[in-house]
Every structure is written in structure tokens, then in C-alpha cells.
């Protein structure tokens, strides 16, 4: 039997353990407060079939699981940089998979959603996901890492009936550019030929592919969606996400940057924005996707609503339920396909060669330097027609500085005294951005951008104005203590008991 056939059989057998989930919400525990949201939904008699929960501390996950009763609670993980070569050999990766397995067990999750993207590349840290290099080597490495992660989950002994959750890789968004030598659907087809993972198709992310791959120049949105789905492994899609899109706030937040003016000959410069309203055109795209006969294994359809205001969530989900109530009709319910045996449970891990891995490591080092403005685009992944870098400078000069200075924590609000003293010394805060990317750094432990930002700022002050280090370290300690408290609230404080 061909390897790809074994992989497909393994996927289908794993899929049999995934029940129909229906219409749900994908969200964070803390923003918005999930218990406030559940209370409001209950008052309005609007009941999601499931809640896909983002990474949180186990006590918070357990509280959600208890509150949901019979409702399903799949998991949206973070911290497995599956696009990066050799990551599965890193002890931090192994620790992350083990922690995720414990979270999955607490929630009794049937699947693990994880972005096919990374926030840490070649020693450089980012606040939001960067997509992979869309190359054959890149796909091979993702498949290899996905196989390792799935195998580790299979061997974990904390799951009910020993049935491990299914790993789902999510199509990531593009933020102003794309690099690679393969069309994105081909990249995912190669992954699914080598790994028995499922996929999450995010409709808003798909729109950003239309916008920032340059596809809008040669095709209508409808033509683009149809062409994308023709090559994309749609039969592996287990869940679909829909979330908001919006212009980025960076235009007016980064000093010295002029606001963008939308050009009438191109679509708006929207990016993935979960807190923003969902544009109607995304539901038009979703209708087109749901009508494709190759979408045969869908188990869940969710609005992704972290950071969104509760009234808007309730309004959008009510309309969503009404519009898509019939999606999971009898004709789309799961069907039994295979009998369980070792052949369908496991597949041979395909190892990338040392030469391929080394070349990809170099390509990702170049990738990290290019997107941070330290190097200019060069090489096939930046110059072939499958790449699009027309608006790369927007990412480098606007989006990335905003990420360092504002996203996940305004540096001036975090370090008010230190920043005031830096102003007195005439040290521009913008130099913190260049310091951030001046060299790669090794980060220890689980990835948390807020904590990374704290450590980086202290290091910046130590180098820029050493006499202020005591002030910076004191403010950093205060921030860490407050952050720990916010992430480990007592049940009484948030009404869990």
C-alpha cells in the first residue's frame, strides 16, 4: 500500500473518533470574559453547540469544562512552531506537547487546532503569526513535525478510552506579503499526503490570501475561491473558522508613520482582526465553500471571537445560527469508514534529510531578517510568481514596530517611569524596535509575547542607559507579578464557584 494511502486511512480512522460538533464559538477564556459571555448567551437563549477554547491555565480550562456541561470543548493550542525545521528535537517542544496534552485532557477535547505558522523564527520573536515559507521543503518539515506531535499525543495516557485528539492545522493569514515557491493549496496537499492531520479552513485568512498573494489582480473573489478549493485538500477540512477583518491600527499609533490611503483599484488592506465585525463577503465565501462537494468530513463551523465585545458576539452568532442551521443535516453527518487496526493508527514518519533541513534553516534565517528589515528579499522563495512582496515594506515599517511597541502591551504603559527617564535622556523609544531585531536570541520556556517583551525591554535599558536598569527591573518584577495574578485568578474572584 502506498504511503499516501496509509496516511489517508490513518486520518479517516482518527476522524471516526471525532463527533459532530455543529455550530460553535472559538474564543479566549479571558477576553471577553467567557463566563460573562455564556451568561449573556443563556439570557438570549442562544446556545453554541461547542466552544473551542484557546490556551489558558488548567484551572481556567477546568472551570470552562464544568460550565459547559454536555457541550463539547475542543482546544486551540499555541506554542508548537510546526513550520520550523528540527523543532521536534527541542526539549521545549516536547514540554509544550506534554502541556497541551494535559489541557486537552482537562477539556476532553476531540481535536487540537494549531496554526500552521510560527511566532518564533530563527531566534527572532513576533507577537502575531508569520506564515511558513511555502516550499516543498517547508511542507515536508511541517508534515514531519505534525507526525511527531500526533504520535506524542497518541502515547499520552490521560485521554478517555485512550483515544487521542486529532491534530488540525489551520490555514494562517497573510499580513501584507507571502513568500514561497509553491501555491498555498499545493503546500497543504503535500502536508496531508505525508501526515494524517486534519485542517482548519479559516475564511478570513483565505480572504487575506486573495488580497496579499496578488490574486485579486487576475481573478474575481469568486474565481479565486473556486480555484483555491480545486487544489486544496478540502476532504481534510474538519473545522471552518470565520472571524473579523479590519484595517490595522498601526497607521496612527507609530510615530512618524503616515496613515495609509486605500487605493480604489485594489481591495481594502484588511488583516485578520478577531475583535472586528465580520464583513458580509466572508459569509458569501463560506456559502461557496460549503457548497463544494469535496467538503466531506466537516465536523464544526465556528465564529472566532476572542477580543470581541460581548454584544457583537451575541448578535453575530445569533445571525450565524439562523443562516447555517441546516449545514449539519443528515447528509453531512459522520459515516463509519474503517475498522481500527495498527495499520490505520500509525504511519511511517517521513524524515527530512540533513541537507534539506539545513537549507530550510538558512531560508528561515533569511526570512526572519527580511521581514524585520535587516536584509532585502532574495532567492527563489522571494522572487518567483508564487511570492508577493509589493506591500512587504508596510509590514516592516508599520506593522512590526506597532507589534513591538503596542501589541499585547503598550511599552509606555508597561514601563512608565523607565520610558519617562529615557525621554529625559533623549533616547527615542523607536530604538527599542531596532534593538529587538539586531540579533537572534534564545528564549527559554513556553513562549509568551508579553513576557518576552518585558525581558527584551530590560535588556534594552541595560544596553542603552545602564544607570536606569534598577528602575526597569523593578517595573518588570511588578509586571510579572501582576501577570501571574491575572492568569491564576481565584475561583471566587471570577465567579467560578
C-alpha positions as a Python dict, from the first residue, in 0.01 Angstrom:
ca = {
    (1, 'X'): (0, 0, 0),
    (2, 'X'): (132, 346, -90),
    (3, 'X'): (242, 571, 196),
    (4, 'X'): (-16, 834, 99),
    (5, 'X'): (-290, 568, 115),
    (6, 'X'): (-178, 461, 462),
    (7, 'X'): (-175, 823, 571),
    (8, 'X'): (-527, 875, 438),
    (9, 'X'): (-655, 561, 612),
    (10, 'X'): (-495, 678, 936),
    (11, 'X'): (-664, 1016, 906),
    (12, 'X'): (-1005, 862, 837),
    (13, 'X'): (-974, 622, 1128),
    (14, 'X'): (-880, 906, 1364),
    (15, 'X'): (-1166, 1112, 1227),
    (16, 'X'): (-1415, 843, 1333),
    (17, 'X'): (-1338, 934, 1694),
    (18, 'X'): (-1437, 1299, 1632),
    (19, 'X'): (-1810, 1354, 1691),
    (20, 'X'): (-2017, 1604, 1503),
    (21, 'X'): (-1965, 1939, 1678),
    (22, 'X'): (-2204, 2164, 1487),
    (23, 'X'): (-2206, 2544, 1517),
    (24, 'X'): (-1979, 2696, 1778),
    (25, 'X'): (-1752, 2971, 1901),
    (26, 'X'): (-1373, 2975, 1913),
    (27, 'X'): (-1251, 3208, 2186),
    (28, 'X'): (-1022, 3303, 2470),
    (29, 'X'): (-1112, 3248, 2836),
    (30, 'X'): (-1018, 3600, 2942),
    (31, 'X'): (-1108, 3841, 2659),
    (32, 'X'): (-1401, 3861, 2654),
    (33, 'X'): (-1468, 3701, 2992),
    (34, 'X'): (-1608, 3368, 2885),
    (35, 'X'): (-1845, 3335, 3180),
    (36, 'X'): (-1999, 3676, 3117),
    (37, 'X'): (-2045, 3574, 2754),
    (38, 'X'): (-2204, 3241, 2846),
    (39, 'X'): (-2442, 3417, 3082),
    (40, 'X'): (-2547, 3663, 2813),
    (41, 'X'): (-2593, 3388, 2554),
    (42, 'X'): (-2807, 3197, 2801),
    (43, 'X'): (-3025, 3503, 2868),
    (44, 'X'): (-3077, 3543, 2494),
    (45, 'X'): (-3150, 3170, 2451),
    (46, 'X'): (-2860, 3139, 2209),
    (47, 'X'): (-2668, 2817, 2271),
    (48, 'X'): (-2347, 2724, 2084),
    (49, 'X'): (-2307, 2353, 2015),
    (50, 'X'): (-1943, 2380, 2114),
    (51, 'X'): (-1678, 2620, 2243),
    (52, 'X'): (-1324, 2587, 2109),
    (53, 'X'): (-1106, 2719, 2391),
    (54, 'X'): (-773, 2894, 2349),
    (55, 'X'): (-472, 2816, 2563),
    (56, 'X'): (-517, 2906, 2931),
    (57, 'X'): (-410, 2780, 3274),
    (58, 'X'): (-558, 2441, 3372),
    (59, 'X'): (-781, 2588, 3647),
    (60, 'X'): (-950, 2815, 3394),
    (61, 'X'): (-991, 2532, 3143),
    (62, 'X'): (-1144, 2309, 3409),
    (63, 'X'): (-1390, 2582, 3505),
    (64, 'X'): (-1499, 2617, 3141),
    (65, 'X'): (-1535, 2239, 3105),
    (66, 'X'): (-1757, 2226, 3414),
    (67, 'X'): (-1970, 2518, 3300),
    (68, 'X'): (-2027, 2371, 2953),
    (69, 'X'): (-2198, 2059, 3086),
    (70, 'X'): (-2280, 1841, 2783),
    (71, 'X'): (-2133, 2093, 2541),
    (72, 'X'): (-1816, 1999, 2354),
    (73, 'X'): (-1491, 2183, 2424),
    (74, 'X'): (-1217, 2129, 2164),
    (75, 'X'): (-887, 2310, 2211),
    (76, 'X'): (-699, 2579, 2019),
    (77, 'X'): (-335, 2540, 2114),
    (78, 'X'): (-29, 2758, 2075),
    (79, 'X'): (347, 2727, 2113),
    (80, 'X'): (422, 2442, 1870),
    (81, 'X'): (614, 2608, 1590),
    (82, 'X'): (542, 2328, 1346),
    (83, 'X'): (681, 2517, 1048),
    (84, 'X'): (1035, 2528, 1189),
    (85, 'X'): (1299, 2268, 1094),
    (86, 'X'): (1425, 2049, 1378),
    (87, 'X'): (1179, 2190, 1630),
    (88, 'X'): (1056, 1844, 1732),
    (89, 'X'): (1404, 1770, 1869),
    (90, 'X'): (1391, 2072, 2101),
    (91, 'X'): (1313, 1983, 2466),
    (92, 'X'): (1090, 2292, 2482),
    (93, 'X'): (875, 2145, 2201),
    (94, 'X'): (841, 1815, 2386),
    (95, 'X'): (741, 2000, 2701),
    (96, 'X'): (486, 2207, 2507),
    (97, 'X'): (324, 1897, 2358),
    (98, 'X'): (300, 1742, 2703),
    (99, 'X'): (136, 2055, 2843),
    (100, 'X'): (-107, 2069, 2552),
    (101, 'X'): (-195, 1705, 2611),
    (102, 'X'): (-284, 1786, 2971),
    (103, 'X'): (-501, 2077, 2855),
    (104, 'X'): (-674, 1852, 2602),
    (105, 'X'): (-740, 1601, 2876),
    (106, 'X'): (-891, 1865, 3107),
    (107, 'X'): (-1126, 1979, 2831),
    (108, 'X'): (-1191, 1627, 2699),
    (109, 'X'): (-1120, 1766, 2353),
    (110, 'X'): (-1168, 1570, 2032),
    (111, 'X'): (-927, 1787, 1838),
    (112, 'X'): (-633, 2022, 1874),
    (113, 'X'): (-635, 2321, 1640),
    (114, 'X'): (-295, 2479, 1580),
    (115, 'X'): (-191, 2748, 1335),
    (116, 'X'): (40, 2631, 1058),
    (117, 'X'): (264, 2926, 1136),
    (118, 'X'): (513, 3047, 1398),
    (119, 'X'): (579, 3338, 1633),
    (120, 'X'): (943, 3246, 1686),
    (121, 'X'): (1167, 3208, 1382),
    (122, 'X'): (1544, 3160, 1381),
    (123, 'X'): (1578, 3324, 1722),
    (124, 'X'): (1356, 3625, 1643),
    (125, 'X'): (1029, 3678, 1830),
    (126, 'X'): (699, 3811, 1693),
    (127, 'X'): (368, 3895, 1854),
    (128, 'X'): (148, 3752, 1581),
    (129, 'X'): (190, 3456, 1350),
    (130, 'X'): (417, 3459, 1047),
    (131, 'X'): (313, 3213, 775),
    (132, 'X'): (551, 2941, 663),
    (133, 'X'): (778, 2953, 364),
    (134, 'X'): (557, 2787, 106),
    (135, 'X'): (813, 2547, -41),
    (136, 'X'): (839, 2169, -82),
    (137, 'X'): (1096, 2153, 198),
    (138, 'X'): (870, 2367, 416),
    (139, 'X'): (578, 2129, 363),
    (140, 'X'): (795, 1825, 439),
    (141, 'X'): (910, 1977, 769),
    (142, 'X'): (555, 2067, 873),
    (143, 'X'): (441, 1711, 798),
    (144, 'X'): (731, 1566, 996),
    (145, 'X'): (666, 1790, 1296),
    (146, 'X'): (292, 1720, 1281),
    (147, 'X'): (359, 1346, 1283),
    (148, 'X'): (582, 1379, 1589),
    (149, 'X'): (322, 1589, 1772),
    (150, 'X'): (40, 1347, 1685),
    (151, 'X'): (248, 1046, 1790),
    (152, 'X'): (325, 1211, 2125),
    (153, 'X'): (-46, 1274, 2178),
    (154, 'X'): (-119, 911, 2089),
    (155, 'X'): (120, 797, 2361),
    (156, 'X'): (-20, 1023, 2630),
    (157, 'X'): (-211, 824, 2889),
    (158, 'X'): (-453, 1093, 3007),
    (159, 'X'): (-725, 1063, 2743),
    (160, 'X'): (-1063, 899, 2790),
    (161, 'X'): (-1070, 548, 2637),
    (162, 'X'): (-716, 608, 2512),
    (163, 'X'): (-843, 792, 2203),
    (164, 'X'): (-608, 1080, 2138),
    (165, 'X'): (-734, 1410, 1991),
    (166, 'X'): (-680, 1478, 1621),
    (167, 'X'): (-430, 1747, 1525),
    (168, 'X'): (-579, 2010, 1292),
    (169, 'X'): (-350, 2252, 1109),
    (170, 'X'): (-507, 2591, 1037),
    (171, 'X'): (-452, 2790, 719),
    (172, 'X'): (-271, 3101, 851),
    (173, 'X'): (-345, 3458, 747),
    (174, 'X'): (-122, 3668, 528),
    (175, 'X'): (-25, 4008, 663),
    (176, 'X'): (78, 4217, 361),
    (177, 'X'): (310, 3960, 193),
    (178, 'X'): (375, 3594, 109),
    (179, 'X'): (700, 3409, 36),
    (180, 'X'): (742, 3071, -128),
    (181, 'X'): (781, 2866, -442),
    (182, 'X'): (452, 2674, -420),
    (183, 'X'): (88, 2778, -444),
    (184, 'X'): (-57, 2763, -92),
    (185, 'X'): (-313, 2488, -172),
    (186, 'X'): (-32, 2269, -311),
    (187, 'X'): (166, 2321, 11),
    (188, 'X'): (-120, 2185, 219),
    (189, 'X'): (-181, 1900, -23),
    (190, 'X'): (181, 1787, 24),
    (191, 'X'): (141, 1802, 402),
    (192, 'X'): (-173, 1589, 401),
    (193, 'X'): (-12, 1333, 173),
    (194, 'X'): (255, 1277, 438),
    (195, 'X'): (72, 1333, 770),
    (196, 'X'): (-271, 1214, 891),
    (197, 'X'): (-372, 1553, 1025),
    (198, 'X'): (-694, 1738, 965),
    (199, 'X'): (-720, 2101, 857),
    (200, 'X'): (-899, 2415, 967),
    (201, 'X'): (-1001, 2644, 683),
    (202, 'X'): (-1033, 3000, 811),
    (203, 'X'): (-1244, 3204, 570),
    (204, 'X'): (-1096, 3540, 676),
    (205, 'X'): (-746, 3400, 636),
    (206, 'X'): (-846, 3280, 290),
    (207, 'X'): (-954, 3635, 204),
    (208, 'X'): (-609, 3765, 307),
    (209, 'X'): (-456, 3511, 67),
    (210, 'X'): (-672, 3660, -209),
    (211, 'X'): (-559, 4009, -109),
    (212, 'X'): (-188, 3966, -35),
    (213, 'X'): (-92, 3695, -282),
    (214, 'X'): (-189, 3939, -557),
    (215, 'X'): (-466, 3706, -679),
    (216, 'X'): (-709, 4000, -687),
    (217, 'X'): (-524, 4137, -990),
    (218, 'X'): (-620, 3848, -1216),
    (219, 'X'): (-935, 3693, -1068),
    (220, 'X'): (-1259, 3789, -903),
    (221, 'X'): (-1306, 3675, -544),
    (222, 'X'): (-1544, 3401, -659),
    (223, 'X'): (-1296, 3277, -921),
    (224, 'X'): (-1016, 3281, -665),
    (225, 'X'): (-1213, 3078, -409),
    (226, 'X'): (-1312, 2817, -669),
    (227, 'X'): (-955, 2787, -796),
    (228, 'X'): (-811, 2763, -445),
    (229, 'X'): (-1055, 2491, -341),
    (230, 'X'): (-986, 2291, -657),
    (231, 'X'): (-627, 2222, -541),
    (232, 'X'): (-671, 2248, -162),
    (233, 'X'): (-724, 1913, 22),
    (234, 'X'): (-1080, 2003, 114),
    (235, 'X'): (-1162, 1648, 228),
    (236, 'X'): (-922, 1703, 521),
    (237, 'X'): (-1110, 2010, 649),
    (238, 'X'): (-1260, 1916, 986),
    (239, 'X'): (-1344, 2267, 1104),
    (240, 'X'): (-1409, 2606, 943),
    (241, 'X'): (-1347, 2937, 1118),
    (242, 'X'): (-1498, 3275, 1037),
    (243, 'X'): (-1367, 3592, 1204),
    (244, 'X'): (-1348, 3965, 1154),
    (245, 'X'): (-1126, 4166, 921),
    (246, 'X'): (-1017, 4525, 965),
    (247, 'X'): (-757, 4787, 879),
    (248, 'X'): (-470, 4789, 1123),
    (249, 'X'): (-445, 5048, 1399),
    (250, 'X'): (-72, 5086, 1343),
    (251, 'X'): (-108, 5375, 1099),
    (252, 'X'): (-192, 5625, 1367),
    (253, 'X'): (-5, 5460, 1655),
    (254, 'X'): (353, 5450, 1531),
    (255, 'X'): (523, 5792, 1540),
    (256, 'X'): (638, 5917, 1205),
    (257, 'X'): (421, 5681, 1002),
    (258, 'X'): (164, 5836, 771),
    (259, 'X'): (-181, 5676, 758),
    (260, 'X'): (-249, 5458, 455),
    (261, 'X'): (-494, 5576, 197),
    (262, 'X'): (-682, 5296, 30),
    (263, 'X'): (-640, 5287, -346),
    (264, 'X'): (-958, 5244, -542),
    (265, 'X'): (-807, 4985, -778),
    (266, 'X'): (-742, 4726, -507),
    (267, 'X'): (-934, 4559, -223),
    (268, 'X'): (-905, 4717, 123),
    (269, 'X'): (-588, 4648, 324),
    (270, 'X'): (-774, 4436, 575),
    (271, 'X'): (-592, 4195, 802),
    (272, 'X'): (-711, 3925, 1041),
    (273, 'X'): (-888, 4100, 1331),
    (274, 'X'): (-1096, 3882, 1562),
    (275, 'X'): (-1235, 4178, 1755),
    (276, 'X'): (-1377, 4343, 1442),
    (277, 'X'): (-1717, 4283, 1280),
    (278, 'X'): (-1731, 4006, 1021),
    (279, 'X'): (-1767, 4151, 668),
    (280, 'X'): (-2066, 4006, 478),
    (281, 'X'): (-1840, 3895, 192),
    (282, 'X'): (-1687, 3630, 421),
    (283, 'X'): (-2026, 3463, 453),
    (284, 'X'): (-2059, 3473, 74),
    (285, 'X'): (-1722, 3293, 57),
    (286, 'X'): (-1838, 3048, 323),
    (287, 'X'): (-2153, 2968, 124),
    (288, 'X'): (-1932, 2886, -173),
    (289, 'X'): (-1706, 2662, 36),
    (290, 'X'): (-1999, 2476, 196),
    (291, 'X'): (-2143, 2410, -148),
    (292, 'X'): (-1829, 2228, -265),
    (293, 'X'): (-1896, 1852, -290),
    (294, 'X'): (-1538, 1770, -179),
    (295, 'X'): (-1608, 1908, 170),
    (296, 'X'): (-1694, 1564, 305),
    (297, 'X'): (-1553, 1550, 659),
    (298, 'X'): (-1661, 1876, 821),
    (299, 'X'): (-1734, 1843, 1194),
    (300, 'X'): (-1754, 2200, 1315),
    (301, 'X'): (-1821, 2554, 1197),
    (302, 'X'): (-1725, 2833, 1435),
    (303, 'X'): (-1704, 3208, 1470),
    (304, 'X'): (-1364, 3306, 1612),
    (305, 'X'): (-1443, 3584, 1859),
    (306, 'X'): (-1156, 3639, 2103),
    (307, 'X'): (-1121, 4011, 2195),
    (308, 'X'): (-1466, 4089, 2051),
    (309, 'X'): (-1730, 4277, 2252),
    (310, 'X'): (-1997, 4051, 2401),
    (311, 'X'): (-2298, 4230, 2242),
    (312, 'X'): (-2142, 4195, 1897),
    (313, 'X'): (-2066, 3825, 1957),
    (314, 'X'): (-2426, 3759, 2057),
    (315, 'X'): (-2561, 3945, 1755),
    (316, 'X'): (-2329, 3779, 1504),
    (317, 'X'): (-2371, 3430, 1645),
    (318, 'X'): (-2750, 3459, 1651),
    (319, 'X'): (-2746, 3551, 1282),
    (320, 'X'): (-2487, 3281, 1214),
    (321, 'X'): (-2706, 3014, 1376),
    (322, 'X'): (-3007, 3120, 1177),
    (323, 'X'): (-2818, 3125, 848),
    (324, 'X'): (-2635, 2792, 889),
    (325, 'X'): (-2878, 2589, 1098),
    (326, 'X'): (-2912, 2330, 820),
    (327, 'X'): (-2541, 2282, 744),
    (328, 'X'): (-2511, 1970, 958),
    (329, 'X'): (-2808, 1791, 811),
    (330, 'X'): (-2832, 1412, 799),
    (331, 'X'): (-2648, 1408, 468),
    (332, 'X'): (-2337, 1561, 626),
    (333, 'X'): (-2328, 1354, 943),
    (334, 'X'): (-2016, 1142, 1003),
    (335, 'X'): (-2014, 798, 846),
    (336, 'X'): (-1821, 495, 963),
    (337, 'X'): (-1540, 426, 718),
    (338, 'X'): (-1276, 188, 854),
    (339, 'X'): (-1209, -69, 1121),
    (340, 'X'): (-947, 14, 1381),
    (341, 'X'): (-612, -161, 1345),
    (342, 'X'): (-249, -76, 1391),
    (343, 'X'): (-205, -13, 1020),
    (344, 'X'): (-455, 270, 1022),
    (345, 'X'): (-346, 401, 1360),
    (346, 'X'): (16, 463, 1269),
    (347, 'X'): (209, 566, 964),
    (348, 'X'): (580, 578, 900),
    (349, 'X'): (731, 912, 990),
    (350, 'X'): (900, 1069, 688),
    (351, 'X'): (1229, 1223, 796),
    (352, 'X'): (1371, 1516, 605),
    (353, 'X'): (1737, 1488, 513),
    (354, 'X'): (2007, 1684, 690),
    (355, 'X'): (2076, 1877, 370),
    (356, 'X'): (1709, 1974, 325),
    (357, 'X'): (1680, 2075, 688),
    (358, 'X'): (1999, 2283, 675),
    (359, 'X'): (1885, 2462, 360),
    (360, 'X'): (1546, 2536, 514),
    (361, 'X'): (1706, 2664, 834),
    (362, 'X'): (1909, 2908, 624),
    (363, 'X'): (1597, 3009, 433),
    (364, 'X'): (1411, 3081, 759),
    (365, 'X'): (1706, 3280, 894),
    (366, 'X'): (1689, 3490, 577),
    (367, 'X'): (1310, 3509, 611),
    (368, 'X'): (1336, 3650, 965),
    (369, 'X'): (1595, 3906, 857),
    (370, 'X'): (1396, 4011, 550),
    (371, 'X'): (1067, 4069, 732),
    (372, 'X'): (1243, 4268, 1006),
    (373, 'X'): (1415, 4493, 751),
    (374, 'X'): (1769, 4369, 809),
    (375, 'X'): (1802, 4216, 465),
    (376, 'X'): (1644, 4260, 125),
    (377, 'X'): (1439, 3984, -38),
    (378, 'X'): (1649, 3743, -241),
    (379, 'X'): (1630, 3382, -350),
    (380, 'X'): (1355, 3185, -523),
    (381, 'X'): (1110, 3200, -230),
    (382, 'X'): (1103, 3578, -267),
    (383, 'X'): (1125, 3617, -644),
    (384, 'X'): (904, 3350, -801),
    (385, 'X'): (547, 3431, -909),
    (386, 'X'): (411, 3245, -606),
    (387, 'X'): (563, 3516, -384),
    (388, 'X'): (413, 3862, -347),
    (389, 'X'): (611, 4133, -168),
    (390, 'X'): (453, 4451, -307),
    (391, 'X'): (348, 4555, 43),
    (392, 'X'): (628, 4396, 243),
    (393, 'X'): (751, 4742, 346),
    (394, 'X'): (415, 4804, 511),
    (395, 'X'): (477, 4504, 735),
    (396, 'X'): (834, 4613, 811),
    (397, 'X'): (778, 4984, 867),
    (398, 'X'): (429, 4990, 1020),
    (399, 'X'): (302, 4654, 1143),
    (400, 'X'): (620, 4526, 1306),
    (401, 'X'): (705, 4845, 1501),
    (402, 'X'): (346, 4851, 1627),
    (403, 'X'): (380, 4492, 1742),
    (404, 'X'): (692, 4570, 1947),
    (405, 'X'): (572, 4899, 2092),
    (406, 'X'): (198, 4843, 2136),
    (407, 'X'): (62, 4495, 2058),
    (408, 'X'): (-1, 4282, 2365),
    (409, 'X'): (109, 4568, 2590),
    (410, 'X'): (189, 4936, 2532),
    (411, 'X'): (554, 4973, 2636),
    (412, 'X'): (496, 5321, 2778),
    (413, 'X'): (208, 5194, 2990),
    (414, 'X'): (409, 4893, 3100),
    (415, 'X'): (722, 5089, 3191),
    (416, 'X'): (604, 5446, 3261),
    (417, 'X'): (895, 5551, 3481),
    (418, 'X'): (1160, 5392, 3264),
    (419, 'X'): (1017, 5548, 2948),
    (420, 'X'): (995, 5889, 3115),
    (421, 'X'): (1360, 5866, 3213),
    (422, 'X'): (1452, 5753, 2861),
    (423, 'X'): (1276, 6062, 2726),
    (424, 'X'): (1483, 6278, 2961),
    (425, 'X'): (1797, 6110, 2827),
    (426, 'X'): (1671, 6171, 2473),
    (427, 'X'): (1669, 5802, 2389),
    (428, 'X'): (1385, 5752, 2136),
    (429, 'X'): (1162, 5457, 2215),
    (430, 'X'): (1171, 5371, 1846),
    (431, 'X'): (1528, 5246, 1902),
    (432, 'X'): (1375, 4962, 2105),
    (433, 'X'): (1241, 4825, 1776),
    (434, 'X'): (1582, 4816, 1609),
    (435, 'X'): (1732, 4667, 1927),
    (436, 'X'): (1468, 4392, 1923),
    (437, 'X'): (1581, 4266, 1583),
    (438, 'X'): (1953, 4341, 1598),
    (439, 'X'): (2040, 3974, 1664),
    (440, 'X'): (1872, 3638, 1728),
    (441, 'X'): (1815, 3537, 2089),
    (442, 'X'): (1745, 3206, 2256),
    (443, 'X'): (1426, 3207, 2459),
    (444, 'X'): (1376, 2950, 2733),
    (445, 'X'): (1046, 2803, 2840),
    (446, 'X'): (697, 2841, 2696),
    (447, 'X'): (651, 3127, 2454),
    (448, 'X'): (460, 3428, 2587),
    (449, 'X'): (499, 3751, 2394),
    (450, 'X'): (412, 3969, 2693),
    (451, 'X'): (689, 3811, 2900),
    (452, 'X'): (927, 3827, 2603),
    (453, 'X'): (854, 4198, 2574),
    (454, 'X'): (931, 4252, 2943),
    (455, 'X'): (1265, 4072, 2920),
    (456, 'X'): (1360, 4245, 2597),
    (457, 'X'): (1286, 4591, 2737),
    (458, 'X'): (1500, 4529, 3046),
    (459, 'X'): (1783, 4414, 2820),
    (460, 'X'): (1735, 4723, 2603),
    (461, 'X'): (1758, 4958, 2902),
    (462, 'X'): (2065, 4777, 3031),
    (463, 'X'): (2239, 4840, 2700),
    (464, 'X'): (2104, 5188, 2617),
    (465, 'X'): (2110, 5357, 2960),
    (466, 'X'): (2272, 5128, 3219),
    (467, 'X'): (2207, 5367, 3508),
    (468, 'X'): (1830, 5308, 3466),
    (469, 'X'): (1848, 4930, 3499),
    (470, 'X'): (1725, 4926, 3860),
    (471, 'X'): (1413, 5118, 3761),
    (472, 'X'): (1345, 4890, 3463),
    (473, 'X'): (1396, 4573, 3666),
    (474, 'X'): (1165, 4696, 3942),
    (475, 'X'): (888, 4774, 3691),
    (476, 'X'): (950, 4438, 3521),
    (477, 'X'): (908, 4250, 3850),
    (478, 'X'): (583, 4434, 3918),
    (479, 'X'): (454, 4344, 3572),
    (480, 'X'): (540, 3977, 3611),
    (481, 'X'): (368, 3954, 3949),
    (482, 'X'): (55, 4124, 3815),
    (483, 'X'): (57, 3898, 3509),
    (484, 'X'): (84, 3584, 3721),
    (485, 'X'): (-208, 3702, 3933),
    (486, 'X'): (-422, 3777, 3628),
    (487, 'X'): (-355, 3431, 3483),
    (488, 'X'): (-416, 3243, 3807),
    (489, 'X'): (-733, 3403, 3944),
    (490, 'X'): (-912, 3251, 4238),
    (491, 'X'): (-1245, 3086, 4152),
    (492, 'X'): (-1423, 3325, 4390),
    (493, 'X'): (-1278, 3627, 4212),
    (494, 'X'): (-1432, 3539, 3878),
    (495, 'X'): (-1747, 3363, 3992),
    (496, 'X'): (-1649, 3007, 3903),
    (497, 'X'): (-1792, 2873, 4229),
}
